[in-house]
Coordinates of C-alpha atoms in Angstrom, one line a residue:
X1 CA 127.9 102.6 104.8
X2 CA 124.5 104.2 103.6
X3 CA 124.1 104.4 99.9
X4 CA 121.3 106.5 98.1
X5 CA 120.7 104.9 94.7
X6 CA 118.5 106.5 91.9
X7 CA 117.9 105.9 88.3
X8 CA 115.8 107.8 85.7
X9 CA 117.2 106.0 82.6
X10 CA 113.9 104.0 81.9
X11 CA 110.2 105.1 82.5
X12 CA 110.8 104.0 86.1
X13 CA 111.8 106.8 88.6
X14 CA 113.4 104.6 91.3
X15 CA 115.3 105.3 94.4
X16 CA 116.5 103.0 97.3
X17 CA 118.7 103.1 100.5
X18 CA 121.2 100.4 101.2
X19 CA 123.1 100.0 104.5
X20 CA 126.1 98.0 103.0
X21 CA 124.3 94.7 104.1
X22 CA 120.4 95.0 102.8
X23 CA 118.3 97.3 101.1
X24 CA 116.4 99.1 103.8
X25 CA 113.9 101.2 101.8
X26 CA 113.2 101.4 98.2
X27 CA 110.4 103.0 95.8
X28 CA 109.6 103.1 92.1
X29 CA 107.0 105.1 89.9
X30 CA 106.6 104.5 86.3
X31 CA 106.0 107.7 84.4
X32 CA 108.3 108.4 81.4
X33 CA 107.2 112.2 81.2
X34 CA 107.7 113.2 84.9
X35 CA 111.1 112.3 85.9
X36 CA 112.0 115.8 87.0
X37 CA 108.8 116.1 89.0
X38 CA 108.9 112.8 90.9
X39 CA 112.5 112.2 91.6
X40 CA 113.2 114.6 94.7
X41 CA 110.0 114.1 96.4
X42 CA 110.6 110.4 96.1
X43 CA 114.0 110.7 97.9
X44 CA 112.2 112.9 100.5
X45 CA 109.6 110.3 101.2
X46 CA 112.2 107.4 101.2
X47 CA 114.4 109.1 103.8
X48 CA 111.6 109.8 105.9
X49 CA 110.0 106.5 105.8
X50 CA 113.3 105.0 106.7
X51 CA 113.9 107.4 109.5
X52 CA 117.1 108.7 108.2
X53 CA 118.4 112.4 107.0
X54 CA 120.2 113.1 103.9
X55 CA 123.2 114.2 105.8
X56 CA 124.0 110.4 107.0
X57 CA 124.3 109.2 103.5
X58 CA 127.9 108.1 102.7
X59 CA 127.7 107.7 99.0
X60 CA 125.4 108.1 95.8
X61 CA 124.9 105.3 93.3
X62 CA 123.2 106.6 90.0
X63 CA 122.2 104.6 86.9
X64 CA 124.1 105.9 83.8
X65 CA 121.9 104.3 81.1
X66 CA 121.8 103.9 78.4
X67 CA 118.7 105.8 78.1
X68 CA 117.0 109.0 76.7
X69 CA 118.9 112.2 77.1
X70 CA 116.0 114.1 78.9
X71 CA 115.2 111.3 81.4
X72 CA 118.8 110.3 82.1
X73 CA 120.1 113.6 82.8
X74 CA 117.5 114.2 85.6
X75 CA 119.2 111.4 87.7
X76 CA 122.7 112.2 86.9
X77 CA 122.4 115.9 87.6
X78 CA 120.4 115.1 91.0
X79 CA 123.2 112.7 91.8
X80 CA 126.1 114.9 91.2
X81 CA 124.2 117.8 93.2
X82 CA 123.9 115.5 96.1
X83 CA 127.3 114.3 96.0
X84 CA 128.7 118.1 95.9
X85 CA 126.5 119.3 98.8
X86 CA 127.2 116.3 101.0
X87 CA 130.9 115.8 100.0
X88 CA 130.3 112.1 99.4
X89 CA 131.4 110.0 96.2
X90 CA 128.9 109.5 93.4
X91 CA 129.2 106.1 91.8
X92 CA 127.9 105.2 88.4
X93 CA 126.5 101.9 87.3
X94 CA 125.2 100.8 83.9
X95 CA 121.3 100.6 84.2
X96 CA 121.3 97.4 82.1
X97 CA 123.5 95.8 84.7
X98 CA 121.0 96.5 87.3
X99 CA 118.3 94.9 85.2
X100 CA 120.6 91.8 85.0
X101 CA 121.4 91.7 88.7
X102 CA 117.7 91.7 89.5
X103 CA 116.8 88.8 87.0
X104 CA 118.8 86.2 89.0
X105 CA 119.4 84.4 85.6
X106 CA 122.5 82.5 85.7
X107 CA 123.1 81.2 82.1
X108 CA 123.9 83.4 79.1
X109 CA 121.0 86.0 78.5
X110 CA 120.3 89.5 77.1
X111 CA 118.9 92.7 78.8
X112 CA 117.0 95.0 76.5
X113 CA 115.2 98.2 77.3
X114 CA 112.9 100.5 75.0
X115 CA 115.3 102.9 73.1
X116 CA 112.2 104.3 71.1
X117 CA 112.5 104.9 67.4
X118 CA 111.9 101.1 67.2
X119 CA 115.1 100.4 68.7
X120 CA 116.4 98.8 71.8
X121 CA 119.3 99.6 74.1
X122 CA 120.8 96.0 74.9
X123 CA 123.8 94.1 76.5
X124 CA 124.5 90.4 76.6
X125 CA 125.6 88.8 80.0
X126 CA 127.1 85.5 81.1
X127 CA 125.3 85.5 84.3
X128 CA 123.4 88.2 86.5
X129 CA 126.8 89.9 87.5
X130 CA 128.9 89.7 84.3
X131 CA 128.3 91.7 81.2
X132 CA 130.3 90.4 78.2
X133 CA 129.3 92.7 75.3
X134 CA 127.3 96.2 75.0
X135 CA 125.5 98.2 75.8
X136 CA 124.5 99.2 72.3
X137 CA 121.4 100.5 70.4
X138 CA 120.1 98.6 67.5
X139 CA 116.7 97.6 65.8
X140 CA 115.6 94.2 67.1
X141 CA 115.7 92.6 63.8
X142 CA 119.3 93.7 63.1
X143 CA 120.4 91.7 66.3
X144 CA 118.1 88.8 66.0
X145 CA 120.8 86.3 65.1
X146 CA 123.1 87.5 67.8
X147 CA 120.4 86.8 70.6
X148 CA 118.6 83.8 69.0
X149 CA 118.0 81.1 71.7
X150 CA 118.8 83.4 74.7
X151 CA 116.5 84.3 77.5
X152 CA 115.8 88.1 77.9
X153 CA 115.1 90.7 80.5
X154 CA 113.6 94.1 80.1
X155 CA 110.8 96.3 78.5
X156 CA 112.6 96.3 75.3
X157 CA 112.5 92.4 75.4
X158 CA 108.8 92.4 76.0
X159 CA 107.9 95.0 73.1
X160 CA 109.7 92.7 70.6
X161 CA 108.7 89.1 71.1
X162 CA 109.7 88.0 67.5
X163 CA 113.4 89.0 68.5
X164 CA 113.0 88.0 72.2
X165 CA 110.7 85.2 72.4
X166 CA 111.7 84.0 76.0
X167 CA 111.1 87.5 77.9
X168 CA 111.3 87.7 81.6
X169 CA 110.7 90.2 84.4
X170 CA 111.6 92.7 85.6
X171 CA 110.5 95.1 83.0
X172 CA 112.2 98.1 84.5
X173 CA 115.3 98.8 86.7
X174 CA 115.0 99.1 90.3
X175 CA 117.4 101.3 92.5
X176 CA 117.3 98.4 95.0
X177 CA 119.1 96.2 92.5
X178 CA 121.7 99.0 91.6
X179 CA 122.4 99.8 95.3
X180 CA 122.9 95.9 96.1
X181 CA 125.3 95.5 93.3
X182 CA 127.0 98.6 94.1
X183 CA 127.4 97.7 97.8
X184 CA 128.6 94.2 96.9
X185 CA 131.4 95.5 94.6
X186 CA 132.4 98.1 97.1
X187 CA 132.6 95.8 100.0
X188 CA 134.9 93.7 97.7
X189 CA 137.1 97.0 97.2
X190 CA 136.1 97.3 93.6
X191 CA 136.2 100.8 92.0
X192 CA 132.8 101.7 90.3
X193 CA 132.8 103.7 87.3
X194 CA 132.2 107.5 87.1
X195 CA 128.8 108.9 86.8
X196 CA 129.1 109.6 83.1
X197 CA 126.1 109.1 80.9
X198 CA 125.7 106.4 78.2
X199 CA 123.6 108.1 75.7
X200 CA 124.8 105.9 72.7
X201 CA 123.2 108.4 70.3
X202 CA 122.5 112.2 69.7
X203 CA 119.5 113.8 71.4
X204 CA 116.4 114.3 69.5
X205 CA 116.6 118.1 69.8
X206 CA 119.4 119.5 67.4
X207 CA 120.1 122.8 66.0
X208 CA 118.5 122.9 62.6
X209 CA 120.6 122.6 59.4
X210 CA 121.5 125.8 57.4
X211 CA 120.7 127.6 60.6
X212 CA 121.1 131.3 59.9
X213 CA 122.3 134.0 62.6
X214 CA 119.8 136.9 62.7
X215 CA 121.5 139.1 65.2
X216 CA 123.3 142.1 63.8
X217 CA 126.9 142.1 63.7

């Protein structure tokens, strides 16, 4: 097994290689506006540093969000392209699950990432491997009663300390955590989700209302 994992659902552009036992290489850069510019060079550097070529990869793992439309589609389209070119399976994993896995928290807790518009993408977990609700997108004040008293993880939790007073690292997801979680599940014979995006809301760019066609009939 050699998994190539990547995620662009948060401001982090993150990639990793996993051989079925351990993460053998990983890289992360935080830049919310340059996912498209940074991802492929990061993959090239990762493979070169690990002394591997793309054609020995046996599977792709990609974070499916939730996340902003523009950033999220960069990772998903890249993963799909690699999968088609190599003839290998492409597995999806919820980005919040990767954050939960990396937290190592074992009691009930919440993962929250920044959804912009003064909202968070969030989900609740019983432990670092078990999601029990979500993902969803809400204003922090609207879910304060649901998350009261629970530790939290992620950039969304750090942004809103009134709702998430006990916030922990990591701030952003790492592809290393996604790869490790995927490898763990694949070794157990579990089927991973399809690489379908979790947008949870409509994109910011939309056709204006009352749009008039100006081309001649």
